[in-house]
mmCIF file of C-alpha atoms in Angstrom:
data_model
loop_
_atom_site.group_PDB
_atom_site.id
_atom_site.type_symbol
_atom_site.label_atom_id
_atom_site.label_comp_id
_atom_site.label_asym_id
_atom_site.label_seq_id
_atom_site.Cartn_x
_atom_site.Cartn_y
_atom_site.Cartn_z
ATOM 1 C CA UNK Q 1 85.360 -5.712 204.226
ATOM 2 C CA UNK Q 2 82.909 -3.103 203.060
ATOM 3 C CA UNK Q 3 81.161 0.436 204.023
ATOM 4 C CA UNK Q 4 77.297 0.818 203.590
ATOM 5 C CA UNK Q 5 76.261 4.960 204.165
ATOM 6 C CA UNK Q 6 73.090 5.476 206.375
ATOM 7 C CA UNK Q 7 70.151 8.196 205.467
ATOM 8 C CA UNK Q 8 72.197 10.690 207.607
ATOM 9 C CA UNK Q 9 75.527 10.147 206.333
ATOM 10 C CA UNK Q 10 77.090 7.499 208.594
ATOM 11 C CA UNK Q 11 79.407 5.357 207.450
ATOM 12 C CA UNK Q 12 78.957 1.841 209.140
ATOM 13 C CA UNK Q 13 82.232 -0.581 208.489
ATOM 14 C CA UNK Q 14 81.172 -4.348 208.350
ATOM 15 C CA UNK Q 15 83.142 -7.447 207.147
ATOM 16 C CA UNK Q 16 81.650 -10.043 204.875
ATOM 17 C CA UNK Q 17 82.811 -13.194 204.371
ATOM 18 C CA UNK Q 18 81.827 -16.360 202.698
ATOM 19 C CA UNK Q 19 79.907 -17.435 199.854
ATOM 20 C CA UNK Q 20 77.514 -14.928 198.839
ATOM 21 C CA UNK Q 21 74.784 -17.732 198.233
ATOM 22 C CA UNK Q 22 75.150 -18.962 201.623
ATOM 23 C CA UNK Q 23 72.911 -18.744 204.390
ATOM 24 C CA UNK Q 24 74.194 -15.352 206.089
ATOM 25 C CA UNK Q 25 74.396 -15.027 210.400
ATOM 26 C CA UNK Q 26 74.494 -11.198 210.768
ATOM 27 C CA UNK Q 27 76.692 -10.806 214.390
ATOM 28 C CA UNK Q 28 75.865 -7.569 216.511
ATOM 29 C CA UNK Q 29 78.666 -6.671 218.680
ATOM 30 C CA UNK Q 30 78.344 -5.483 222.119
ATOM 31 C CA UNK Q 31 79.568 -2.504 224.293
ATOM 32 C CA UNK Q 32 81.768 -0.492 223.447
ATOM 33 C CA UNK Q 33 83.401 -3.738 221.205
ATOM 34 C CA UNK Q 34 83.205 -3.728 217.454
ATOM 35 C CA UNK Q 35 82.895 -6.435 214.548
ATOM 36 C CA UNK Q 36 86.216 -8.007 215.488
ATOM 37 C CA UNK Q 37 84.458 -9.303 218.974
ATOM 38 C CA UNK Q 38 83.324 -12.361 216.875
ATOM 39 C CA UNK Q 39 86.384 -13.332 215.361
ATOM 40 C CA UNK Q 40 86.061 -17.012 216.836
ATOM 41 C CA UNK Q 41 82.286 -17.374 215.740
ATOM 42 C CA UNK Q 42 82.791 -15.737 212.294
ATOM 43 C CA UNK Q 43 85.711 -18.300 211.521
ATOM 44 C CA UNK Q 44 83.468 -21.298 212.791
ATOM 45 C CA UNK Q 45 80.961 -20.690 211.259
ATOM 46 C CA UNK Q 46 82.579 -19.492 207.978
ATOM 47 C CA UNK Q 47 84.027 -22.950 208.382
ATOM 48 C CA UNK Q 48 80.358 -24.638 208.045
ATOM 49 C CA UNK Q 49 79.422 -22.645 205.092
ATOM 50 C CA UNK Q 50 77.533 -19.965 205.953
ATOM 51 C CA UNK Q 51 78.179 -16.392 204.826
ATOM 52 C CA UNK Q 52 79.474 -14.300 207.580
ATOM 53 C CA UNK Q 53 78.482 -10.650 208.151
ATOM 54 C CA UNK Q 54 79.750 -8.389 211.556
ATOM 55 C CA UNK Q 55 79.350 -4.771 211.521
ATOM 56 C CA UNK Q 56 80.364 -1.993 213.710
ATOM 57 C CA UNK Q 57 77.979 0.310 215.063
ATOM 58 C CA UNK Q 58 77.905 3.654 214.576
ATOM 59 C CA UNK Q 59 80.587 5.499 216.985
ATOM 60 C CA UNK Q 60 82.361 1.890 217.707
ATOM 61 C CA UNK Q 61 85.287 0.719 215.578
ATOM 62 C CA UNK Q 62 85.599 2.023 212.191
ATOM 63 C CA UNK Q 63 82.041 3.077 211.790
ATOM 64 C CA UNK Q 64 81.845 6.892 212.020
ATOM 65 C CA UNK Q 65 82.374 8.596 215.262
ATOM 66 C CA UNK Q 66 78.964 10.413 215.406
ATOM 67 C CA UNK Q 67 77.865 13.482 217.408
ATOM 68 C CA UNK Q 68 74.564 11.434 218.137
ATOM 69 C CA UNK Q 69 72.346 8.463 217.191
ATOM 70 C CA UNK Q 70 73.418 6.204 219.836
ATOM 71 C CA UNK Q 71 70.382 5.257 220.361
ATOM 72 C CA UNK Q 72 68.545 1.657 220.184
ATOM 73 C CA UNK Q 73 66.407 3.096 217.422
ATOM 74 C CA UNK Q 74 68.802 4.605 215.716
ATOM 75 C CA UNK Q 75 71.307 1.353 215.786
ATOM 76 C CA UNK Q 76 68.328 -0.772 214.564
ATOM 77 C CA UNK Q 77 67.768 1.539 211.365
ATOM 78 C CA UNK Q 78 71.661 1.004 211.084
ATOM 79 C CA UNK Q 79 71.105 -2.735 210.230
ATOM 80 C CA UNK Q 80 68.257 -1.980 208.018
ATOM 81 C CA UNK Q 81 70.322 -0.143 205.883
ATOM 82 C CA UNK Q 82 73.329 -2.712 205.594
ATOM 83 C CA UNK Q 83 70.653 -5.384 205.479
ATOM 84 C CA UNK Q 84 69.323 -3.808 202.845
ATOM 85 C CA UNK Q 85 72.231 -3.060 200.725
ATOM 86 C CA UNK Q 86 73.620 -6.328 200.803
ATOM 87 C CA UNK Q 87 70.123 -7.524 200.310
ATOM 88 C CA UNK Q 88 69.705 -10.425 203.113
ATOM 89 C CA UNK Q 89 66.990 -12.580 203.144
ATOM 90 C CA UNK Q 90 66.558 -15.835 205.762
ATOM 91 C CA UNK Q 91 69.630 -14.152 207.919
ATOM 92 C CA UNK Q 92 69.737 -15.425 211.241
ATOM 93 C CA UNK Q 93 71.164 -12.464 213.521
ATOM 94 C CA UNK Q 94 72.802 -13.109 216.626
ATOM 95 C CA UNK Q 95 73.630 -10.624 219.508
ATOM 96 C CA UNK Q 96 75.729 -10.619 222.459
ATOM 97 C CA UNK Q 97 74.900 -8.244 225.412
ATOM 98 C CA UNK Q 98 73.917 -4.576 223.810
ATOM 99 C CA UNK Q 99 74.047 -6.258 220.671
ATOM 100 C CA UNK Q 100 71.357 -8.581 221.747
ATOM 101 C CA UNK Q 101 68.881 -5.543 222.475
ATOM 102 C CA UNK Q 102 70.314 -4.461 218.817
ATOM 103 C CA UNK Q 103 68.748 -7.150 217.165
ATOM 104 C CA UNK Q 104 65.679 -7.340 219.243
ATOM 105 C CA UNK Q 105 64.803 -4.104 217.841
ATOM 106 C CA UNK Q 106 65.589 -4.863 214.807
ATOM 107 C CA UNK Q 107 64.021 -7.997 214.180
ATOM 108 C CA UNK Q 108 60.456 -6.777 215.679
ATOM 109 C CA UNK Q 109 60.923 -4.255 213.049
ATOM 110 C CA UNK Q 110 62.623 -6.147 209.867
ATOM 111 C CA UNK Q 111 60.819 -6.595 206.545
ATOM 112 C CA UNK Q 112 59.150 -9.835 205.596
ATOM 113 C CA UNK Q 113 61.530 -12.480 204.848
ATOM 114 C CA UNK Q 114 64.734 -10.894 206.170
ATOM 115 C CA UNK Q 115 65.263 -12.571 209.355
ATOM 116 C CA UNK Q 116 64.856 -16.502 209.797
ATOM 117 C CA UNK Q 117 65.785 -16.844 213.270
ATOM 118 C CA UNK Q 118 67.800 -14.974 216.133
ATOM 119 C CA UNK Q 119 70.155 -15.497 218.918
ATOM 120 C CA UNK Q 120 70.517 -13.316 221.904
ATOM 121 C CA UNK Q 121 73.829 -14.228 224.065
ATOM 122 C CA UNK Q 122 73.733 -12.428 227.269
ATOM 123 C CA UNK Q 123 71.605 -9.850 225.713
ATOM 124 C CA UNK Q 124 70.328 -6.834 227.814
ATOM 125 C CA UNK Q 125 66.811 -7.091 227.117
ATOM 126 C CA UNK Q 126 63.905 -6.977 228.479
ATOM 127 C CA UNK Q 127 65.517 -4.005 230.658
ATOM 128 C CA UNK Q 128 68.483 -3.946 232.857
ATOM 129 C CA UNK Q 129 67.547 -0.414 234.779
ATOM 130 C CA UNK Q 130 65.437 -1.032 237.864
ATOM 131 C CA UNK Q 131 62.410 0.509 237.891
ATOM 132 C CA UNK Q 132 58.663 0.511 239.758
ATOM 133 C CA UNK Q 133 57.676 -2.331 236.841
ATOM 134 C CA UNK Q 134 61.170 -4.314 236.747
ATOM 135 C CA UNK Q 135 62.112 -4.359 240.395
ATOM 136 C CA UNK Q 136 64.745 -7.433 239.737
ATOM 137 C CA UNK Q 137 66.705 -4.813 237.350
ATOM 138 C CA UNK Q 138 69.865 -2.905 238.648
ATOM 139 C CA UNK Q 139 69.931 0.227 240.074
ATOM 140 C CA UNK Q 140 71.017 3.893 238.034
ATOM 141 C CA UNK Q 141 73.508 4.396 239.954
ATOM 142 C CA UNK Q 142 75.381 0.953 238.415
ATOM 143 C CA UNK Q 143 75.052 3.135 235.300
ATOM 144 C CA UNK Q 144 76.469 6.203 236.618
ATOM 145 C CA UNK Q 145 79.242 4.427 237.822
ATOM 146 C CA UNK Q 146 80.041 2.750 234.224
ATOM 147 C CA UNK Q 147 79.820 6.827 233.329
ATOM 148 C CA UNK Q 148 81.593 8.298 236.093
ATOM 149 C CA UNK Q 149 84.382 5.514 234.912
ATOM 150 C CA UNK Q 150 84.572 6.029 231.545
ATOM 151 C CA UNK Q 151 85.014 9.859 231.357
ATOM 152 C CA UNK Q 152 87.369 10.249 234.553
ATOM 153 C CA UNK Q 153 90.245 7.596 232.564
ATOM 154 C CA UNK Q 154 88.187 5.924 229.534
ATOM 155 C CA UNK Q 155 91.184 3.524 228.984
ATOM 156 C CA UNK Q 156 91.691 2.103 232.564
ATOM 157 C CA UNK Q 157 87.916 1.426 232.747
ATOM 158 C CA UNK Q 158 88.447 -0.407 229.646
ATOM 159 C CA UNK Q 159 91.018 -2.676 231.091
ATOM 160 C CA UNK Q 160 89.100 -2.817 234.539
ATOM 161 C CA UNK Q 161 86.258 -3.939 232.810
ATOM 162 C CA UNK Q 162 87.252 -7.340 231.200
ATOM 163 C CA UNK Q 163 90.031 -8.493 233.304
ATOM 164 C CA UNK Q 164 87.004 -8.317 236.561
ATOM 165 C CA UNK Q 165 83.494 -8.809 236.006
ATOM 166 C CA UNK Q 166 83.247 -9.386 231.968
ATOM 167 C CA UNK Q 167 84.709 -12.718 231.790
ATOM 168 C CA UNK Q 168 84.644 -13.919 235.357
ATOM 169 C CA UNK Q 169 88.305 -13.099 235.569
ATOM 170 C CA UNK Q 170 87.738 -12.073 238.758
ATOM 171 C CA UNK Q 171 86.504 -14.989 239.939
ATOM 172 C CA UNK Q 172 88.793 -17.667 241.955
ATOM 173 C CA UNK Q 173 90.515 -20.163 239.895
ATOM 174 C CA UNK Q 174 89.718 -18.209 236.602
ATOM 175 C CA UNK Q 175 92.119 -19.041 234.153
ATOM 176 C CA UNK Q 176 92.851 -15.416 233.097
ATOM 177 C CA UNK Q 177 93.858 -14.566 229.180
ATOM 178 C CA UNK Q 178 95.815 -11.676 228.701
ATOM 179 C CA UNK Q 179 94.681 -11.786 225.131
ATOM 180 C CA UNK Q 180 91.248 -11.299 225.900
ATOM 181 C CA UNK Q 181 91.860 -8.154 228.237
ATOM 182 C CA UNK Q 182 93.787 -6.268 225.593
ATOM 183 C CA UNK Q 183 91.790 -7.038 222.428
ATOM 184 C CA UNK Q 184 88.530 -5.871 224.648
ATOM 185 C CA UNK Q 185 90.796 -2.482 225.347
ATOM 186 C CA UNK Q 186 92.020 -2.493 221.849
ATOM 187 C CA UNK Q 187 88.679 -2.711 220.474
ATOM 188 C CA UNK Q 188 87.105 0.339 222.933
ATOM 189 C CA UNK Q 189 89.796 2.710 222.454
ATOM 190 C CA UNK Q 190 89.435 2.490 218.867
ATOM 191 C CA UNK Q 191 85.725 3.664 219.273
ATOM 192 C CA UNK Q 192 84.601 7.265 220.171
ATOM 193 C CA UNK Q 193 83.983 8.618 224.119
ATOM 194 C CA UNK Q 194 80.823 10.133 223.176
ATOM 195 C CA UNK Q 195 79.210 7.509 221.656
ATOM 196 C CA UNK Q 196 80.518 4.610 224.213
ATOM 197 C CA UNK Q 197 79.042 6.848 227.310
ATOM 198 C CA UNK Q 198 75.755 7.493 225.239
ATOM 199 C CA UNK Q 199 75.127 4.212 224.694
ATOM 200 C CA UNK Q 200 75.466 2.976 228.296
ATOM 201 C CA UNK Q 201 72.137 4.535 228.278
ATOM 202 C CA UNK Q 202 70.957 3.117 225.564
ATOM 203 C CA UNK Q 203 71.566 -0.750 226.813
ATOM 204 C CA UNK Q 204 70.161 -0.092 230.579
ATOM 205 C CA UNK Q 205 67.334 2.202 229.931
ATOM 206 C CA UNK Q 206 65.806 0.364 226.645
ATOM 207 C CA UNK Q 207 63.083 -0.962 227.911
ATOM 208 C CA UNK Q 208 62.320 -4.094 224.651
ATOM 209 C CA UNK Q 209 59.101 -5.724 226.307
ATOM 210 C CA UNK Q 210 57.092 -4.973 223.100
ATOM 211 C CA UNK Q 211 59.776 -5.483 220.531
ATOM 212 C CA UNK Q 212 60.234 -9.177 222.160
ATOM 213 C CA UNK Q 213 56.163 -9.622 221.946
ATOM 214 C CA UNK Q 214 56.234 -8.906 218.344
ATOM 215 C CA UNK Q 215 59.040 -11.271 217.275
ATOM 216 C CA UNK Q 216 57.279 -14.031 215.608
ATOM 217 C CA UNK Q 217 60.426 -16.076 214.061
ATOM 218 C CA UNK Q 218 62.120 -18.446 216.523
ATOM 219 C CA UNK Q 219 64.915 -17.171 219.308
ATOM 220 C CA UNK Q 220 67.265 -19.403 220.813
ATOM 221 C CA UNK Q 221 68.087 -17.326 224.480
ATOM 222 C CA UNK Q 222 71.184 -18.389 226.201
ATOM 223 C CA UNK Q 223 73.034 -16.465 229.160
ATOM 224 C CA UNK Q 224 75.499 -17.727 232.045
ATOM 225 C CA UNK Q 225 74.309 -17.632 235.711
ATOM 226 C CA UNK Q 226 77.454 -16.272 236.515
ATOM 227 C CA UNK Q 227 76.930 -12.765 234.497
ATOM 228 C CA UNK Q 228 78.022 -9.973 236.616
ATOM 229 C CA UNK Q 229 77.312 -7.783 233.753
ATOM 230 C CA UNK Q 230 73.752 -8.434 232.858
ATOM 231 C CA UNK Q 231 72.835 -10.757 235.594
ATOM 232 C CA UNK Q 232 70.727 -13.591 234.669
ATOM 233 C CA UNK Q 233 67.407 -13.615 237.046
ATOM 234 C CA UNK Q 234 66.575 -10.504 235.091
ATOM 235 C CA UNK Q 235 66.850 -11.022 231.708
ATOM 236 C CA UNK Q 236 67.122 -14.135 230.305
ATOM 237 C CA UNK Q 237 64.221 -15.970 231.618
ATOM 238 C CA UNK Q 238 61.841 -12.921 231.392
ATOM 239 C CA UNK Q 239 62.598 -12.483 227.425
ATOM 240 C CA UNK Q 240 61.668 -16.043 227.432
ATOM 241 C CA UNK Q 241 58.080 -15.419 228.303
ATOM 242 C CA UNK Q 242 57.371 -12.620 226.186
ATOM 243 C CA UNK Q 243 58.107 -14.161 222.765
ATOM 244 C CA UNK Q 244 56.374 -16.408 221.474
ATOM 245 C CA UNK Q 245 58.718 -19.030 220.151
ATOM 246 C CA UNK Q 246 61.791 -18.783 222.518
ATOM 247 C CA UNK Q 247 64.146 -21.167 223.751
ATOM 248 C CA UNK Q 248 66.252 -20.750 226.829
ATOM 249 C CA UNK Q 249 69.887 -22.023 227.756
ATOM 250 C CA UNK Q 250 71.103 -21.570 230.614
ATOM 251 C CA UNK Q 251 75.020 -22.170 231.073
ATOM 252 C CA UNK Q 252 75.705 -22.793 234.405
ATOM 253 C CA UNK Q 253 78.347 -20.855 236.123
ATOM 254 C CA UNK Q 254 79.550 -18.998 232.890
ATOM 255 C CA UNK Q 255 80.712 -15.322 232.462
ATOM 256 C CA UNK Q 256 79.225 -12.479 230.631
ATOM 257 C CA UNK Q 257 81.831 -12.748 227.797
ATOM 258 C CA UNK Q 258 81.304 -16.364 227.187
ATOM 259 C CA UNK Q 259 81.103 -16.692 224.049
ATOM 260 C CA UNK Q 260 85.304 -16.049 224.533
ATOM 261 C CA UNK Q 261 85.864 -17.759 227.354
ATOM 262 C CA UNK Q 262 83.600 -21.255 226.126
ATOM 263 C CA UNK Q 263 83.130 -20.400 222.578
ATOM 264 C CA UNK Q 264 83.986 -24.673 222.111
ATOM 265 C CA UNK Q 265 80.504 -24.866 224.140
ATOM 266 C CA UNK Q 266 78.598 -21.952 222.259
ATOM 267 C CA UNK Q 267 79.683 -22.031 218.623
ATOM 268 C CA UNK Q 268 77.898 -25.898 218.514
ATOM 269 C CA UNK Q 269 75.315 -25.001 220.529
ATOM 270 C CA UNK Q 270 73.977 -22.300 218.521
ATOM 271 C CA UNK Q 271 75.229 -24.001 215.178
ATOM 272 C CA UNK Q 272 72.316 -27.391 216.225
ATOM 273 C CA UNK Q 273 70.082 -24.138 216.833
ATOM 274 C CA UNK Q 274 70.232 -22.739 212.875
ATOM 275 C CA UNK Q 275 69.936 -26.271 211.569
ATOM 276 C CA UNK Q 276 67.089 -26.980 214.011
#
């Protein structure tokens, strides 16, 4: 475990693990989560060699609790900097949810020879917010509720959150993990107010059309039709056709947080996806 300090003083927490001449998967959390979201993939994949890298972004976790920069930009120059100081080259980077429209950015934006490949899990790009030119996306008021939530009683929104819609918990027959629903609370109270309400604007209103356009490495897409977080008909499938060497897979009937609730599905999945 490690600190890397941004141009504006931030202090961004990641863990690295591994050997340092292995290939490195750089994981981007999602909201309002932190590095420890990817326990399960980190060990798997530690497991198969590869160095393992997992950050926290600014304001979530033990990164610094900002007055501002939660913004995709700013989040992308975030990974430069680590990226930079540990000096990765051929990463793959893999996203989940926000994290996915974390590493869009990034990648469309990353030096020459940094990034080898990505994967975006559920990932909120191309846009989530509905608007005049994405009529499929949700409506603000969605987002205003996610606010309205989070600063009447941040905590119970955090454990509303994943035991309904995140990992199909509320779904019937769901076999429900108490584990899951207090690590995801654990995680979120350990991050700042500020910067988890800022960013809900952030994942819905980032609008990544271009970034995805300009990504020329290959992208392995995959996202569960039963999302009730970032629901499938408008995202996964669009960011398909905008870059230009993407590969979509769809999991049939799976939650937002599946890489939790199926990670003995995902973890191969993506692993046949590197050594493609």
């Amino acid at each position: 475990m490690g600190t890397v300090t941004t141009d504006d003083g931030t202090t961004i927490f990641y863990k690295d693990w591994g050997p340092r001449d292995g290939e490195p998967i750089v994981f981007h959390h999602g909201w309002p989560l932190s590095a420890d979201d990817w326990d399960n993939q980190m060990l798997f994949f530690l497991a198969q060699g590869y160095r393992v890298i997992a950050h926290d972004r600014r304001g979530h976790g033990r990164s610094t609790q900002t007055a501002g920069g939660h913004d995709m930009d700013t989040y992308a120059a975030d990974v430069t900097a680590l990226t930079d100081a540990l000096d990765l080259r051929g990463a793959v980077h893999i996203g989940h949810s926000t994290g996915g429209g974390e590493v869009t950015r990034y990648v469309a934006r990353a030096k020459a020879g940094r990034v080898s490949k990505a994967v975006l899990v559920g990932a909120v790009p191309p846009l989530m917010l509905k608007t005049e030119a994405n009529p499929g996306g949700l409506p603000i008021e969605v987002f205003d509720g996610f606010r309205e939530a989070l600063a009447a009683n941040r905590s119970q929104s955090f454990i509303d959150i994943p035991t309904g819609p995140f990992y199909g918990f509320n779904r019937p027959g769901a076999q429900v993990s108490q584990g899951l629903i207090d690590n995801w609370w654990r995680q979120g109270m350990t991050g700042a107010a500020n910067a988890h309400y800022e960013c809900i604007k952030a994942f819905s209103e980032t609008d990544f059309t271009e970034d995805l356009r300009q990504i020329e490495v290959p992208v392995l897409v995959a996202h569960g039709t039963d999302d009730q977080i970032v629901p499938y008909e408008d995202s996964a499938p669009l960011t398909v056709k905008l870059l230009k060497n993407g590969t979509l897979k769809t999991y049939e009937g799976y939650p937002h947080g599946m890489l939790s609730t199926h990670s003995e599905v995902l973890n191969p999945d993506i692993l046949a996806f590197i050594r493609s």
